[in-house]
Short mmCIF file of N, CA, C and O in Angstrom, two decimals:
data_model
loop_
_atom_site.label_atom_id
_atom_site.label_comp_id
_atom_site.label_asym_id
_atom_site.label_seq_id
_atom_site.Cartn_x
_atom_site.Cartn_y
_atom_site.Cartn_z
N MET C 1 77.68 98.93 102.82
CA MET C 1 76.40 99.59 103.78
C MET C 1 76.67 99.81 105.25
O MET C 1 76.92 98.82 105.69
N ALA C 2 76.32 100.32 105.79
CA ALA C 2 76.89 100.90 106.90
C ALA C 2 75.62 100.05 108.50
O ALA C 2 74.99 99.54 107.75
N ASP C 3 75.97 99.68 109.57
CA ASP C 3 75.32 98.88 109.89
C ASP C 3 73.83 99.44 110.77
O ASP C 3 73.80 100.67 110.24
N GLY C 4 72.68 99.00 110.61
CA GLY C 4 71.49 98.92 110.45
C GLY C 4 70.41 99.32 109.30
O GLY C 4 69.87 100.19 108.98
N HIS C 5 71.32 98.96 108.29
CA HIS C 5 70.90 99.24 106.97
C HIS C 5 71.18 97.86 105.97
O HIS C 5 71.95 96.99 106.47
N PHE C 6 69.69 97.89 105.08
CA PHE C 6 69.52 96.99 104.89
C PHE C 6 69.42 96.58 103.63
O PHE C 6 69.10 98.02 102.80
N LYS C 7 69.42 95.69 102.24
CA LYS C 7 68.97 95.28 101.11
C LYS C 7 68.33 94.18 100.95
O LYS C 7 68.04 93.16 101.18
N MET C 8 67.43 94.87 99.82
CA MET C 8 66.58 93.94 99.33
C MET C 8 66.33 93.27 97.68
O MET C 8 66.94 94.37 97.20
N ASN C 9 66.30 92.30 97.68
CA ASN C 9 66.52 91.50 96.53
C ASN C 9 64.34 91.04 96.39
O ASN C 9 63.95 90.89 97.23
N VAL C 10 63.97 91.56 94.86
CA VAL C 10 63.02 91.47 94.65
C VAL C 10 62.62 90.94 93.11
O VAL C 10 63.93 90.12 92.69
N ASP C 11 62.05 89.95 93.19
CA ASP C 11 61.61 88.95 91.89
C ASP C 11 61.17 88.20 92.10
O ASP C 11 59.89 88.04 93.43
N VAL C 12 59.87 88.03 91.11
CA VAL C 12 58.18 87.83 90.44
C VAL C 12 58.91 86.15 89.53
O VAL C 12 59.12 85.95 88.53
N ALA C 13 57.92 85.81 89.22
CA ALA C 13 57.48 84.74 88.92
C ALA C 13 56.68 84.49 88.51
O ALA C 13 55.50 84.68 89.40
N ILE C 14 55.68 84.59 86.76
CA ILE C 14 54.37 84.42 86.37
C ILE C 14 53.95 83.10 85.63
O ILE C 14 54.51 82.42 85.48
N ASN C 15 52.87 82.76 86.50
CA ASN C 15 52.50 81.22 85.89
C ASN C 15 50.95 81.48 84.94
O ASN C 15 50.12 81.99 85.71
N ALA C 16 51.28 81.72 83.87
CA ALA C 16 49.64 81.79 82.92
C ALA C 16 49.02 81.28 82.77
O ALA C 16 47.71 81.22 82.97
N LYS C 17 49.34 80.15 83.85
CA LYS C 17 48.37 78.64 83.03
C LYS C 17 47.26 79.19 84.73
O LYS C 17 46.17 79.09 83.83
N SER C 18 47.70 79.85 85.38
CA SER C 18 46.79 79.76 86.73
C SER C 18 46.99 80.90 87.31
O SER C 18 45.46 81.77 87.52
N CYS C 19 46.81 81.53 85.88
CA CYS C 19 46.38 83.48 86.12
C CYS C 19 46.82 83.72 87.43
O CYS C 19 46.51 84.54 87.98
N SER C 20 47.96 84.14 87.85
CA SER C 20 48.85 84.03 88.93
C SER C 20 50.53 84.55 88.94
O SER C 20 50.69 84.60 88.49
N VAL C 21 50.68 85.65 90.06
CA VAL C 21 52.24 85.91 90.12
C VAL C 21 52.54 85.76 91.25
O VAL C 21 52.26 85.70 92.63
N GLY C 22 53.37 85.32 91.33
CA GLY C 22 54.95 84.63 92.84
C GLY C 22 55.07 85.78 93.15
O GLY C 22 56.02 86.36 91.99
N VAL C 23 55.60 86.90 94.01
CA VAL C 23 56.48 87.81 94.30
C VAL C 23 57.28 87.30 95.59
O VAL C 23 56.72 86.68 96.86
N GLY C 24 58.30 87.35 95.04
CA GLY C 24 59.55 87.43 96.49
C GLY C 24 60.15 88.04 96.52
O GLY C 24 61.14 88.97 95.76
N ALA C 25 60.57 88.47 98.29
CA ALA C 25 61.39 89.37 98.31
C ALA C 25 61.78 88.76 99.90
O ALA C 25 62.10 87.86 100.56
N ILE C 26 63.99 89.30 99.93
CA ILE C 26 64.24 89.08 100.81
C ILE C 26 65.45 90.19 101.77
O ILE C 26 65.37 90.82 100.95
N ILE C 27 65.42 90.26 102.89
CA ILE C 27 66.03 91.56 103.24
C ILE C 27 67.06 91.13 103.81
O ILE C 27 67.09 90.13 104.49
N ARG C 28 68.17 91.78 103.91
CA ARG C 28 69.30 91.01 104.73
C ARG C 28 70.59 92.43 105.09
O ARG C 28 70.33 93.63 104.58
N ASN C 29 70.82 92.12 106.33
CA ASN C 29 71.49 92.92 106.72
C ASN C 29 73.10 93.05 105.51
O ASN C 29 73.56 92.79 104.91
N THR C 30 73.81 94.00 107.09
CA THR C 30 75.22 94.49 106.70
C THR C 30 76.59 92.99 106.33
O THR C 30 77.12 93.27 105.53
N LYS C 31 76.00 92.23 106.89
CA LYS C 31 76.84 91.11 107.00
C LYS C 31 76.26 90.08 105.90
O LYS C 31 76.78 88.97 106.29
N GLY C 32 75.21 90.18 105.66
CA GLY C 32 74.32 89.06 104.51
C GLY C 32 73.19 88.25 105.32
O GLY C 32 73.18 87.78 104.62
N GLU C 33 73.19 88.99 106.45
CA GLU C 33 72.62 87.64 107.24
C GLU C 33 70.75 88.19 106.72
O GLU C 33 70.64 89.58 107.12
N VAL C 34 69.85 87.08 106.45
CA VAL C 34 68.76 87.31 106.17
C VAL C 34 68.22 87.28 107.61
O VAL C 34 68.04 87.40 108.66
N ILE C 35 67.54 89.00 107.00
CA ILE C 35 66.44 89.45 108.54
C ILE C 35 65.28 89.38 108.32
O ILE C 35 64.42 89.03 109.00
N ALA C 36 64.51 89.56 107.06
CA ALA C 36 63.36 89.14 106.56
C ALA C 36 63.25 88.38 105.35
O ALA C 36 63.87 88.85 104.72
N THR C 37 61.89 87.81 105.17
CA THR C 37 61.99 87.12 103.63
C THR C 37 59.78 87.31 103.33
O THR C 37 59.11 87.45 104.27
N LEU C 38 59.19 87.87 102.39
CA LEU C 38 57.69 87.94 102.14
C LEU C 38 57.66 86.73 100.48
O LEU C 38 58.72 86.89 100.23
N ALA C 39 56.96 86.17 100.53
CA ALA C 39 56.28 85.65 99.76
C ALA C 39 55.12 85.46 99.80
O ALA C 39 54.50 85.81 100.86
N LYS C 40 54.17 86.23 98.46
CA LYS C 40 52.92 86.24 98.24
C LYS C 40 52.40 86.39 96.82
O LYS C 40 53.30 86.26 96.18
N LYS C 41 50.31 85.58 96.85
CA LYS C 41 50.56 85.62 95.12
C LYS C 41 50.08 86.61 95.10
O LYS C 41 49.25 86.79 95.93
N VAL C 42 49.96 86.57 93.77
CA VAL C 42 48.81 87.61 93.41
C VAL C 42 47.76 87.02 92.32
O VAL C 42 48.30 86.42 91.22
N THR C 43 46.86 87.06 92.34
CA THR C 43 45.82 86.96 90.94
C THR C 43 45.46 87.24 90.13
O THR C 43 45.50 88.64 90.44
N GLY C 44 45.69 87.29 89.13
CA GLY C 44 45.35 88.09 87.58
C GLY C 44 46.54 87.86 86.62
O GLY C 44 47.37 87.81 86.95
N THR C 45 46.32 88.42 85.59
CA THR C 45 46.44 88.25 83.96
C THR C 45 47.20 89.40 83.88
O THR C 45 46.93 90.35 83.89
N LEU C 46 48.84 89.43 84.89
CA LEU C 46 49.55 90.80 84.25
C LEU C 46 50.46 90.81 83.67
O LEU C 46 50.83 89.07 83.62
N SER C 47 51.26 91.32 82.76
CA SER C 47 52.35 91.02 81.70
C SER C 47 53.72 90.92 82.85
O SER C 47 53.42 91.66 83.95
N ALA C 48 54.52 90.52 82.10
CA ALA C 48 55.81 90.94 82.58
C ALA C 48 56.42 92.22 83.44
O ALA C 48 56.85 92.70 84.39
N LYS C 49 56.41 93.49 82.74
CA LYS C 49 56.52 94.67 83.08
C LYS C 49 55.51 94.98 84.47
O LYS C 49 56.16 95.53 85.51
N THR C 50 54.39 95.05 83.86
CA THR C 50 53.11 95.28 85.11
C THR C 50 53.63 94.19 86.29
O THR C 50 53.38 95.14 87.78
N ALA C 51 53.94 92.78 86.66
CA ALA C 51 54.56 92.00 87.37
C ALA C 51 55.22 92.46 88.39
O ALA C 51 55.86 92.56 89.31
N GLU C 52 56.83 92.94 87.45
CA GLU C 52 57.84 93.89 88.33
C GLU C 52 57.05 94.70 88.97
O GLU C 52 57.69 95.04 90.31
N ALA C 53 56.69 95.72 88.34
CA ALA C 53 56.12 96.98 88.89
C ALA C 53 55.47 96.92 90.18
O ALA C 53 55.99 97.23 91.24
N LYS C 54 54.73 96.34 89.67
CA LYS C 54 53.92 95.78 91.09
C LYS C 54 54.19 94.91 92.47
O LYS C 54 54.27 94.44 93.44
N ALA C 55 55.30 94.04 91.70
CA ALA C 55 56.31 92.54 92.90
C ALA C 55 57.33 94.79 93.28
O ALA C 55 57.11 93.96 94.68
N LEU C 56 57.71 95.06 92.84
CA LEU C 56 58.64 96.18 93.98
C LEU C 56 57.67 97.62 94.72
O LEU C 56 57.70 98.14 95.79
N VAL C 57 55.88 97.89 94.00
CA VAL C 57 55.74 98.56 95.10
C VAL C 57 55.40 97.44 96.40
O VAL C 57 55.51 98.04 97.63
N ILE C 58 54.88 95.89 95.88
CA ILE C 58 53.93 95.53 97.24
C ILE C 58 55.74 95.33 97.90
O ILE C 58 55.38 95.49 99.74
N SER C 59 56.83 94.79 97.62
CA SER C 59 57.62 94.73 98.59
C SER C 59 58.13 96.21 98.92
O SER C 59 58.91 96.02 100.34
N LEU C 60 58.02 97.66 98.44
CA LEU C 60 59.00 98.42 99.01
C LEU C 60 58.01 98.78 100.96
O LEU C 60 58.14 99.30 101.60
N LEU C 61 56.15 98.32 99.72
CA LEU C 61 55.50 98.90 101.25
C LEU C 61 55.72 97.78 102.31
O LEU C 61 55.25 98.30 103.93
N TRP C 62 55.56 96.42 102.61
CA TRP C 62 56.05 95.91 103.12
C TRP C 62 57.38 96.05 104.35
O TRP C 62 57.51 95.92 105.01
N ALA C 63 58.21 96.36 103.23
CA ALA C 63 59.75 96.97 104.10
C ALA C 63 59.23 97.94 104.66
O ALA C 63 59.68 98.54 106.04
N ARG C 64 58.11 98.71 104.65
CA ARG C 64 58.12 100.06 105.36
C ARG C 64 57.23 99.94 106.37
O ARG C 64 57.72 100.40 107.84
N ASP C 65 56.36 98.93 106.21
CA ASP C 65 55.72 98.26 107.41
C ASP C 65 56.38 97.35 108.01
O ASP C 65 55.82 97.43 109.78
N VAL C 66 57.69 96.92 108.20
CA VAL C 66 58.28 96.26 108.90
C VAL C 66 59.11 97.26 109.95
O VAL C 66 59.72 96.10 109.99
N GLY C 67 59.73 98.29 109.17
CA GLY C 67 60.22 99.13 109.49
C GLY C 67 61.37 99.29 109.30
O GLY C 67 62.53 99.78 110.29
N LEU C 68 62.11 98.35 108.51
CA LEU C 68 64.06 98.28 107.85
C LEU C 68 64.05 99.38 106.89
O LEU C 68 63.27 99.90 106.36
N ASN C 69 65.23 99.88 107.27
CA ASN C 69 66.15 101.15 106.40
C ASN C 69 66.71 100.91 105.09
O ASN C 69 67.68 100.58 105.50
N LEU C 70 65.80 100.45 104.07
CA LEU C 70 66.67 100.11 102.94
C LEU C 70 67.47 101.40 102.19
O LEU C 70 67.25 102.39 102.30
N GLN C 71 68.86 100.76 101.74
CA GLN C 71 69.38 101.27 101.24
C GLN C 71 69.92 100.99 100.18
O GLN C 71 70.53 101.97 99.35
N ASN C 72 69.33 99.67 99.90
CA ASN C 72 69.55 99.04 97.97
C ASN C 72 68.79 98.32 98.12
O ASN C 72 68.07 97.75 99.17
N LEU C 73 68.39 98.07 96.75
CA LEU C 73 67.02 97.55 96.11
C LEU C 73 67.93 96.62 95.03
O LEU C 73 68.40 97.66 93.89
N GLU C 74 67.40 95.70 95.10
CA GLU C 74 67.79 94.97 93.85
C GLU C 74 66.80 94.23 92.91
O GLU C 74 65.94 93.84 93.93
N SER C 75 66.52 94.04 91.68
CA SER C 75 65.69 93.58 90.81
C SER C 75 66.41 93.64 89.31
O SER C 75 67.02 93.91 89.04
N ASP C 76 65.32 91.93 88.78
CA ASP C 76 65.48 92.55 87.61
C ASP C 76 64.65 93.03 86.39
O ASP C 76 64.54 93.32 85.33
N ALA C 77 64.05 93.81 86.88
CA ALA C 77 62.93 94.86 86.00
C ALA C 77 63.67 96.46 85.93
O ALA C 77 63.23 97.19 86.85
N LEU C 78 64.37 96.04 85.44
CA LEU C 78 65.53 97.17 84.73
C LEU C 78 64.28 97.65 84.10
O LEU C 78 63.69 99.60 84.18
N ILE C 79 63.39 98.06 83.34
CA ILE C 79 62.36 98.58 83.11
C ILE C 79 61.78 99.19 83.97
O ILE C 79 61.80 100.56 84.00
N CYS C 80 61.58 98.81 84.69
CA CYS C 80 60.56 99.82 85.84
C CYS C 80 61.41 100.87 86.68
O CYS C 80 61.17 101.33 87.06
N TYR C 81 63.14 101.13 86.76
CA TYR C 81 63.40 101.62 87.47
C TYR C 81 64.73 102.65 86.83
O TYR C 81 65.36 103.42 87.36
N SER C 82 65.23 102.78 85.87
CA SER C 82 66.16 102.58 84.91
C SER C 82 66.33 103.89 84.23
O SER C 82 64.45 104.83 84.67
#
């Protein structure tokens, strides 16, 4: 990654008991330094596939809103973007 470019990692945690999903994202610069983080609770019963897709959308919109030029995105939601 060149200077001014950023990498975002996204993950979710599903809590079936409370019918909620936790979305987490972290953006790092080319030196690996943390630039921004996101933690958001989403209420509702979602499948793993839907929760991962929703997390990607939430995180990408957040990165756009904070004005960061993402060059890489990592998630374990292979089914969402393969």
